[in-house]
PDB file of C-alpha atoms and ligand atoms in Angstrom:
ATOM      1  CA  MET A   1     -17.158  56.220  45.125  1.00  0.00           C
ATOM      2  CA  SER A   2     -14.191  58.189  44.625  1.00  0.00           C
ATOM      3  CA  LEU A   3     -10.841  58.102  46.682  1.00  0.00           C
ATOM      4  CA  LYS A   4     -11.493  61.631  48.101  1.00  0.00           C
ATOM      5  CA  GLU A   5     -15.034  60.607  49.199  1.00  0.00           C
ATOM      6  CA  ASN A   6     -13.834  57.301  50.606  1.00  0.00           C
ATOM      7  CA  ILE A   7     -10.979  59.117  52.603  1.00  0.00           C
ATOM      8  CA  ARG A   8     -13.618  61.603  53.911  1.00  0.00           C
ATOM      9  CA  MET A   9     -15.963  58.716  55.110  1.00  0.00           C
ATOM     10  CA  VAL A  10     -13.110  57.002  56.712  1.00  0.00           C
ATOM     11  CA  LYS A  11     -12.183  60.155  58.562  1.00  0.00           C
ATOM     12  CA  GLU A  12     -15.827  60.804  59.773  1.00  0.00           C
ATOM     13  CA  ASN A  13     -16.130  57.274  60.879  1.00  0.00           C
ATOM     14  CA  ILE A  14     -12.900  57.541  62.939  1.00  0.00           C
ATOM     15  CA  ASP A  15     -14.031  60.748  64.495  1.00  0.00           C
ATOM     16  CA  GLU A  16     -17.171  59.224  65.339  1.00  0.00           C
ATOM     17  CA  ALA A  17     -15.857  56.065  66.801  1.00  0.00           C
ATOM     18  CA  ARG A  18     -13.083  58.355  68.860  1.00  0.00           C
ATOM     19  CA  LYS A  19     -16.005  60.125  70.398  1.00  0.00           C
ATOM     20  CA  LYS A  20     -17.295  56.967  71.883  1.00  0.00           C
ATOM     21  CA  SER A  21     -13.805  55.755  73.244  1.00  0.00           C
ATOM     22  CA  PHE A  22     -12.177  56.486  76.613  1.00  0.00           C
ATOM     23  CA  ASP A  23      -9.973  59.130  75.180  1.00  0.00           C
ATOM     24  CA  PRO A  24     -11.839  61.142  72.459  1.00  0.00           C
ATOM     25  CA  GLN A  25      -9.102  63.707  72.068  1.00  0.00           C
ATOM     26  CA  ARG A  26      -6.275  61.509  71.018  1.00  0.00           C
ATOM     27  CA  GLU A  27      -4.754  61.580  67.740  1.00  0.00           C
ATOM     28  CA  ILE A  28      -5.469  58.592  65.363  1.00  0.00           C
ATOM     29  CA  HIS A  29      -2.796  57.675  62.740  1.00  0.00           C
ATOM     30  CA  ILE A  30      -4.224  56.362  59.525  1.00  0.00           C
ATOM     31  CA  ILE A  31      -1.905  54.038  57.562  1.00  0.00           C
ATOM     32  CA  ALA A  32      -3.291  53.809  54.092  1.00  0.00           C
ATOM     33  CA  VAL A  33      -2.523  50.089  53.047  1.00  0.00           C
ATOM     34  CA  THR A  34      -1.341  50.298  49.294  1.00  0.00           C
ATOM     35  CA  LYS A  35      -0.515  46.833  48.451  1.00  0.00           C
ATOM     36  CA  THR A  36      -1.635  45.934  44.942  1.00  0.00           C
ATOM     37  CA  ILE A  37      -2.488  49.499  44.528  1.00  0.00           C
ATOM     38  CA  PRO A  38      -1.069  51.088  41.188  1.00  0.00           C
ATOM     39  CA  VAL A  39       1.462  54.195  41.900  1.00  0.00           C
ATOM     40  CA  GLU A  40      -0.797  56.845  40.260  1.00  0.00           C
ATOM     41  CA  VAL A  41      -3.621  56.010  42.740  1.00  0.00           C
ATOM     42  CA  ILE A  42      -1.202  56.132  45.470  1.00  0.00           C
ATOM     43  CA  ARG A  43       0.188  59.453  44.344  1.00  0.00           C
ATOM     44  CA  SER A  44      -3.491  60.734  44.424  1.00  0.00           C
ATOM     45  CA  ALA A  45      -3.948  59.411  48.070  1.00  0.00           C
ATOM     46  CA  ILE A  46      -0.795  61.185  48.985  1.00  0.00           C
ATOM     47  CA  GLU A  47      -2.095  64.424  47.407  1.00  0.00           C
ATOM     48  CA  SER A  48      -5.226  64.080  49.538  1.00  0.00           C
ATOM     49  CA  GLY A  49      -3.130  64.013  52.563  1.00  0.00           C
ATOM     50  CA  LEU A  50      -2.293  60.506  53.419  1.00  0.00           C
ATOM     51  CA  MET A  51       1.199  60.764  54.422  1.00  0.00           C
ATOM     52  CA  SER A  52       1.687  57.148  55.966  1.00  0.00           C
ATOM     53  CA  LEU A  53       1.747  54.356  53.595  1.00  0.00           C
ATOM     54  CA  GLY A  54       1.701  50.415  54.732  1.00  0.00           C
ATOM     55  CA  GLU A  55       2.752  47.584  52.573  1.00  0.00           C
ATOM     56  CA  ASN A  56       3.006  43.905  53.475  1.00  0.00           C
ATOM     57  CA  LYS A  57       5.609  42.728  51.243  1.00  0.00           C
ATOM     58  CA  VAL A  58       9.133  43.865  51.025  1.00  0.00           C
ATOM     59  CA  GLN A  59       9.364  43.687  47.155  1.00  0.00           C
ATOM     60  CA  GLU A  60       6.484  45.635  46.580  1.00  0.00           C
ATOM     61  CA  LEU A  61       7.580  48.150  49.071  1.00  0.00           C
ATOM     62  CA  LEU A  62      10.954  48.524  47.484  1.00  0.00           C
ATOM     63  CA  SER A  63       9.501  48.970  44.063  1.00  0.00           C
ATOM     64  CA  LYS A  64       6.964  51.721  45.203  1.00  0.00           C
ATOM     65  CA  TYR A  65       9.513  53.529  47.444  1.00  0.00           C
ATOM     66  CA  GLU A  66      11.664  53.581  44.246  1.00  0.00           C
ATOM     67  CA  GLU A  67       9.066  55.392  42.359  1.00  0.00           C
ATOM     68  CA  ILE A  68       7.373  57.368  44.849  1.00  0.00           C
ATOM     69  CA  GLY A  69      10.537  58.211  47.234  1.00  0.00           C
ATOM     70  CA  THR A  70      10.467  59.504  50.799  1.00  0.00           C
ATOM     71  CA  GLU A  71       7.480  61.903  50.644  1.00  0.00           C
ATOM     72  CA  PRO A  72       5.259  59.616  52.481  1.00  0.00           C
ATOM     73  CA  GLN A  73       6.396  57.641  55.435  1.00  0.00           C
ATOM     74  CA  TRP A  74       6.563  53.925  54.753  1.00  0.00           C
ATOM     75  CA  HIS A  75       5.278  51.222  57.273  1.00  0.00           C
ATOM     76  CA  MET A  76       6.127  47.424  57.036  1.00  0.00           C
ATOM     77  CA  ILE A  77       3.023  45.828  58.187  1.00  0.00           C
ATOM     78  CA  GLY A  78       3.263  42.256  56.766  1.00  0.00           C
ATOM     79  CA  HIS A  79       5.217  39.172  58.047  1.00  0.00           C
ATOM     80  CA  LEU A  80       9.044  40.068  57.766  1.00  0.00           C
ATOM     81  CA  GLN A  81      11.725  37.596  56.991  1.00  0.00           C
ATOM     82  CA  ARG A  82      14.888  37.992  58.458  1.00  0.00           C
ATOM     83  CA  ASN A  83      16.954  37.892  55.027  1.00  0.00           C
ATOM     84  CA  LYS A  84      14.788  40.955  53.776  1.00  0.00           C
ATOM     85  CA  VAL A  85      15.613  43.238  56.855  1.00  0.00           C
ATOM     86  CA  LYS A  86      18.638  44.742  55.336  1.00  0.00           C
ATOM     87  CA  TYR A  87      16.588  46.174  52.282  1.00  0.00           C
ATOM     88  CA  ILE A  88      14.246  47.949  54.213  1.00  0.00           C
ATOM     89  CA  VAL A  89      15.742  49.288  57.600  1.00  0.00           C
ATOM     90  CA  ASP A  90      16.918  52.635  56.014  1.00  0.00           C
ATOM     91  CA  LYS A  91      13.555  53.020  54.117  1.00  0.00           C
ATOM     92  CA  VAL A  92      10.665  52.493  56.554  1.00  0.00           C
ATOM     93  CA  SER A  93       9.726  54.458  59.646  1.00  0.00           C
ATOM     94  CA  LEU A  94       7.870  51.730  61.562  1.00  0.00           C
ATOM     95  CA  ILE A  95       7.832  47.771  61.348  1.00  0.00           C
ATOM     96  CA  HIS A  96       4.484  46.654  62.675  1.00  0.00           C
ATOM     97  CA  SER A  97       5.481  42.882  62.625  1.00  0.00           C
ATOM     98  CA  LEU A  98       8.062  42.208  64.947  1.00  0.00           C
ATOM     99  CA  ASP A  99       7.366  38.794  66.102  1.00  0.00           C
ATOM    100  CA  SER A 100      10.562  36.849  67.126  1.00  0.00           C
ATOM    101  CA  LEU A 101      13.771  37.364  68.899  1.00  0.00           C
ATOM    102  CA  SER A 102      15.831  36.402  66.055  1.00  0.00           C
ATOM    103  CA  LEU A 103      13.953  39.150  63.973  1.00  0.00           C
ATOM    104  CA  ALA A 104      14.786  41.670  66.714  1.00  0.00           C
ATOM    105  CA  ARG A 105      18.258  40.810  66.601  1.00  0.00           C
ATOM    106  CA  GLU A 106      18.512  41.054  62.951  1.00  0.00           C
ATOM    107  CA  ILE A 107      16.845  44.577  62.910  1.00  0.00           C
ATOM    108  CA  ASN A 108      19.168  45.646  65.725  1.00  0.00           C
ATOM    109  CA  LYS A 109      22.169  44.313  63.685  1.00  0.00           C
ATOM    110  CA  ARG A 110      21.314  45.998  60.218  1.00  0.00           C
ATOM    111  CA  ALA A 111      19.871  49.173  61.699  1.00  0.00           C
ATOM    112  CA  GLY A 112      23.089  49.607  63.822  1.00  0.00           C
ATOM    113  CA  GLU A 113      25.288  49.256  60.531  1.00  0.00           C
ATOM    114  CA  ASP A 114      23.466  52.323  59.205  1.00  0.00           C
ATOM    115  CA  ARG A 115      23.439  53.898  62.652  1.00  0.00           C
ATOM    116  CA  LEU A 116      19.724  54.556  62.762  1.00  0.00           C
ATOM    117  CA  LYS A 117      17.335  53.565  65.353  1.00  0.00           C
ATOM    118  CA  MET A 118      14.603  51.427  63.978  1.00  0.00           C
ATOM    119  CA  GLU A 119      11.179  51.693  65.441  1.00  0.00           C
ATOM    120  CA  VAL A 120       9.195  48.707  65.788  1.00  0.00           C
ATOM    121  CA  LEU A 121       5.614  47.370  67.129  1.00  0.00           C
ATOM    122  CA  ILE A 122       5.602  43.879  68.602  1.00  0.00           C
ATOM    123  CA  GLN A 123       2.837  41.767  66.737  1.00  0.00           C
ATOM    124  CA  VAL A 124       0.664  39.983  69.379  1.00  0.00           C
ATOM    125  CA  ASN A 125      -1.752  37.175  68.476  1.00  0.00           C
ATOM    126  CA  VAL A 126      -4.360  37.827  71.493  1.00  0.00           C
ATOM    127  CA  SER A 127      -6.645  35.304  69.726  1.00  0.00           C
ATOM    128  CA  GLY A 128      -4.490  32.371  69.833  1.00  0.00           C
ATOM    129  CA  GLU A 129      -5.540  31.488  66.290  1.00  0.00           C
ATOM    130  CA  GLU A 130      -3.070  29.279  64.699  1.00  0.00           C
ATOM    131  CA  SER A 131      -3.046  30.615  61.269  1.00  0.00           C
ATOM    132  CA  LYS A 132      -1.792  33.993  62.452  1.00  0.00           C
ATOM    133  CA  TYR A 133       1.631  35.364  62.963  1.00  0.00           C
ATOM    134  CA  GLY A 134       2.316  37.252  66.301  1.00  0.00           C
ATOM    135  CA  LEU A 135       3.438  36.314  69.739  1.00  0.00           C
ATOM    136  CA  ASP A 136       1.155  35.267  72.710  1.00  0.00           C
ATOM    137  CA  PRO A 137       1.282  37.994  75.397  1.00  0.00           C
ATOM    138  CA  LEU A 138       3.592  36.438  77.785  1.00  0.00           C
ATOM    139  CA  SER A 139       6.039  35.720  74.757  1.00  0.00           C
ATOM    140  CA  ALA A 140       5.612  39.622  74.198  1.00  0.00           C
ATOM    141  CA  TYR A 141       6.948  40.289  77.522  1.00  0.00           C
ATOM    142  CA  HIS A 142       9.919  37.822  77.157  1.00  0.00           C
ATOM    143  CA  LEU A 143      10.957  39.592  73.908  1.00  0.00           C
ATOM    144  CA  ILE A 144      10.656  43.047  75.408  1.00  0.00           C
ATOM    145  CA  ASP A 145      12.992  41.882  78.133  1.00  0.00           C
ATOM    146  CA  GLU A 146      15.423  40.446  75.724  1.00  0.00           C
ATOM    147  CA  MET A 147      15.638  43.534  73.740  1.00  0.00           C
ATOM    148  CA  GLU A 148      16.913  45.875  76.588  1.00  0.00           C
ATOM    149  CA  SER A 149      20.396  45.407  75.302  1.00  0.00           C
ATOM    150  CA  MET A 150      19.532  46.230  71.692  1.00  0.00           C
ATOM    151  CA  ASP A 151      20.599  49.633  71.050  1.00  0.00           C
ATOM    152  CA  TRP A 152      19.179  50.135  67.675  1.00  0.00           C
ATOM    153  CA  VAL A 153      15.776  48.916  67.928  1.00  0.00           C
ATOM    154  CA  ARG A 154      13.083  50.834  69.704  1.00  0.00           C
ATOM    155  CA  VAL A 155       9.636  49.138  70.637  1.00  0.00           C
ATOM    156  CA  LYS A 156       7.076  51.715  70.280  1.00  0.00           C
ATOM    157  CA  GLY A 157       3.880  49.718  70.835  1.00  0.00           C
ATOM    158  CA  LEU A 158       1.743  46.506  69.791  1.00  0.00           C
ATOM    159  CA  MET A 159      -0.047  45.554  66.561  1.00  0.00           C
ATOM    160  CA  THR A 160      -2.601  42.789  66.125  1.00  0.00           C
ATOM    161  CA  MET A 161      -4.796  41.661  63.501  1.00  0.00           C
ATOM    162  CA  ALA A 162      -8.435  40.551  64.591  1.00  0.00           C
ATOM    163  CA  PRO A 163      -9.210  36.942  63.629  1.00  0.00           C
ATOM    164  CA  PHE A 164     -11.330  36.454  60.408  1.00  0.00           C
ATOM    165  CA  THR A 165     -14.723  36.083  61.856  1.00  0.00           C
ATOM    166  CA  ALA A 166     -18.060  37.636  61.198  1.00  0.00           C
ATOM    167  CA  ASN A 167     -18.656  37.519  65.223  1.00  0.00           C
ATOM    168  CA  GLN A 168     -18.102  41.097  66.418  1.00  0.00           C
ATOM    169  CA  LYS A 169     -17.850  40.082  69.895  1.00  0.00           C
ATOM    170  CA  VAL A 170     -14.824  38.039  69.199  1.00  0.00           C
ATOM    171  CA  THR A 171     -13.203  40.985  67.128  1.00  0.00           C
ATOM    172  CA  ARG A 172     -13.829  43.210  70.211  1.00  0.00           C
ATOM    173  CA  ASP A 173     -12.616  40.925  72.678  1.00  0.00           C
ATOM    174  CA  CYS A 174      -9.263  40.679  70.652  1.00  0.00           C
ATOM    175  CA  PHE A 175      -9.016  44.455  70.736  1.00  0.00           C
ATOM    176  CA  LYS A 176      -9.838  44.871  74.431  1.00  0.00           C
ATOM    177  CA  ARG A 177      -7.246  42.340  75.218  1.00  0.00           C
ATOM    178  CA  LEU A 178      -4.664  44.026  73.177  1.00  0.00           C
ATOM    179  CA  PHE A 179      -5.384  47.470  74.934  1.00  0.00           C
ATOM    180  CA  GLU A 180      -5.216  45.771  78.294  1.00  0.00           C
ATOM    181  CA  LEU A 181      -1.668  44.163  77.325  1.00  0.00           C
ATOM    182  CA  LYS A 182      -0.602  47.595  76.455  1.00  0.00           C
ATOM    183  CA  GLU A 183      -1.656  49.210  79.410  1.00  0.00           C
ATOM    184  CA  GLN A 184      -0.101  46.567  81.535  1.00  0.00           C
ATOM    185  CA  ILE A 185       3.530  46.818  79.566  1.00  0.00           C
ATOM    186  CA  ALA A 186       3.221  50.700  79.918  1.00  0.00           C
ATOM    187  CA  ALA A 187       2.785  50.394  83.535  1.00  0.00           C
ATOM    188  CA  LYS A 188       6.142  48.798  83.794  1.00  0.00           C
ATOM    189  CA  LYS A 189       7.857  51.785  82.309  1.00  0.00           C
ATOM    190  CA  TYR A 190      10.409  50.077  80.518  1.00  0.00           C
ATOM    191  CA  GLY A 191      13.113  52.631  79.305  1.00  0.00           C
ATOM    192  CA  HIS A 192      13.465  50.844  76.024  1.00  0.00           C
ATOM    193  CA  ALA A 193       9.832  50.023  75.140  1.00  0.00           C
ATOM    194  CA  GLU A 194       7.327  52.684  74.881  1.00  0.00           C
ATOM    195  CA  MET A 195       3.688  51.929  74.316  1.00  0.00           C
ATOM    196  CA  LYS A 196       2.961  54.863  72.209  1.00  0.00           C
ATOM    197  CA  TYR A 197       1.160  53.155  69.336  1.00  0.00           C
ATOM    198  CA  LEU A 198      -1.645  50.557  69.246  1.00  0.00           C
ATOM    199  CA  SER A 199      -2.048  49.399  65.747  1.00  0.00           C
ATOM    200  CA  MET A 200      -5.189  47.700  65.273  1.00  0.00           C
ATOM    201  CA  GLY A 201      -8.109  48.079  63.011  1.00  0.00           C
ATOM    202  CA  MET A 202      -8.575  47.292  59.346  1.00  0.00           C
ATOM    203  CA  SER A 203     -11.407  48.278  56.987  1.00  0.00           C
ATOM    204  CA  ASN A 204     -13.792  45.825  58.517  1.00  0.00           C
ATOM    205  CA  ASP A 205     -13.347  46.721  62.047  1.00  0.00           C
ATOM    206  CA  TYR A 206     -11.429  50.067  62.582  1.00  0.00           C
ATOM    207  CA  GLN A 207     -14.329  51.659  64.356  1.00  0.00           C
ATOM    208  CA  ALA A 208     -14.520  49.009  66.915  1.00  0.00           C
ATOM    209  CA  ALA A 209     -10.773  49.119  67.189  1.00  0.00           C
ATOM    210  CA  ILE A 210     -10.832  52.746  67.813  1.00  0.00           C
ATOM    211  CA  GLU A 211     -13.708  52.387  70.314  1.00  0.00           C
ATOM    212  CA  GLU A 212     -11.393  49.968  72.147  1.00  0.00           C
ATOM    213  CA  GLY A 213      -8.371  52.185  72.423  1.00  0.00           C
ATOM    214  CA  SER A 214      -6.503  51.893  68.984  1.00  0.00           C
ATOM    215  CA  ASN A 215      -4.588  54.790  67.975  1.00  0.00           C
ATOM    216  CA  MET A 216      -3.228  53.562  64.514  1.00  0.00           C
ATOM    217  CA  VAL A 217      -5.388  51.916  61.865  1.00  0.00           C
ATOM    218  CA  ARG A 218      -4.291  50.382  58.680  1.00  0.00           C
ATOM    219  CA  ILE A 219      -6.778  50.739  56.051  1.00  0.00           C
ATOM    220  CA  GLY A 220      -6.728  49.472  52.645  1.00  0.00           C
ATOM    221  CA  SER A 221     -10.193  48.578  50.802  1.00  0.00           C
ATOM    222  CA  ALA A 222     -12.025  51.083  52.664  1.00  0.00           C
ATOM    223  CA  ILE A 223      -9.855  53.872  50.926  1.00  0.00           C
ATOM    224  CA  PHE A 224      -8.983  52.177  47.512  1.00  0.00           C
ATOM    225  CA  GLY A 225     -11.917  49.774  46.887  1.00  0.00           C
ATOM    226  CA  ASN A 226     -11.458  46.082  46.736  1.00  0.00           C
ATOM    227  CA  ARG A 227      -8.027  44.817  45.560  1.00  0.00           C
ATOM    228  CA  ASN A 228      -7.562  43.065  42.398  1.00  0.00           C
ATOM    229  CA  TYR A 229      -4.990  40.256  42.875  1.00  0.00           C
ATOM    230  CA  ASP A 230      -4.344  39.368  39.269  1.00  0.00           C
TER     231      ASP A 230
HETATM  232  C1  PLP B 301      -3.919  44.161  53.682  1.00  0.00           C
HETATM  233  C2  PLP B 301      -3.583  44.563  55.193  1.00  0.00           C
HETATM  234  C3  PLP B 301      -4.397  45.492  55.840  1.00  0.00           C
HETATM  235  C4  PLP B 301      -5.478  46.353  55.342  1.00  0.00           C
HETATM  236  O1  PLP B 301      -6.777  45.709  54.981  1.00  0.00           O
HETATM  237  P1  PLP B 301      -8.122  46.204  54.301  1.00  0.00           P
HETATM  238  O2  PLP B 301      -8.962  45.079  55.018  1.00  0.00           O
HETATM  239  O3  PLP B 301      -7.976  46.237  53.128  1.00  0.00           O
HETATM  240  O4  PLP B 301      -8.245  47.565  55.144  1.00  0.00           O
HETATM  241  C5  PLP B 301      -4.205  45.826  57.229  1.00  0.00           C
HETATM  242  N1  PLP B 301      -3.193  45.156  57.991  1.00  0.00           N
HETATM  243  C6  PLP B 301      -2.298  44.060  57.386  1.00  0.00           C
HETATM  244  C7  PLP B 301      -1.217  43.419  58.034  1.00  0.00           C
HETATM  245  C8  PLP B 301      -2.639  43.925  55.859  1.00  0.00           C
HETATM  246  O5  PLP B 301      -1.926  42.944  55.345  1.00  0.00           O
END
């Protein structure tokens, strides 16, 4: 199928899932995940209206940013090492993968040097799977508390990756739990941590994620086809 056709399908599926969810009117943000995808193809995606791009590696994000520029918004969705923060704070509009206090401090420091406020999502590991990055829910609360004094980093919501499993109930439970956590954090009305975005759902599970309350999906292969890693 063509890129345009894939995008149309994804949007249709999103609409269908949104209608089944608690808030059928809300806006769903699509982050087109462009890792391993060549620049020409990414340009076509931008022409088709996908204006938010997600990359999971700093080096790849930087080289594509260099070629494509600031027309799309860039999202850092993968694990971020502290020593790489300085390269991206002035280029990305949202970091989805804040998962430690030391990383928060580094983002605050580097964003402060550029006098810009960096928006971040806290990555939560609700499934407790060991191989995954992300904080457990209690640690997410602790991190938010610690971030109150950080002027240059703004929490905008939560992100999770569902565990690798064919069991759809496990996936759905994970989404339900992240949604509940988001609601609980929002109820605390922190001045420095807004729960605007819930980044959950990828090619295999975005419909379930939206049905469970996601408003930001990170979609790669359903848009671009299967990735070629060689
Ligand atoms: C690759 C990736 C995605 C998209 O994966 P697809 O299954 O291709 O949709 C989403 N989120 C993160 C963090 C990723 O690394």
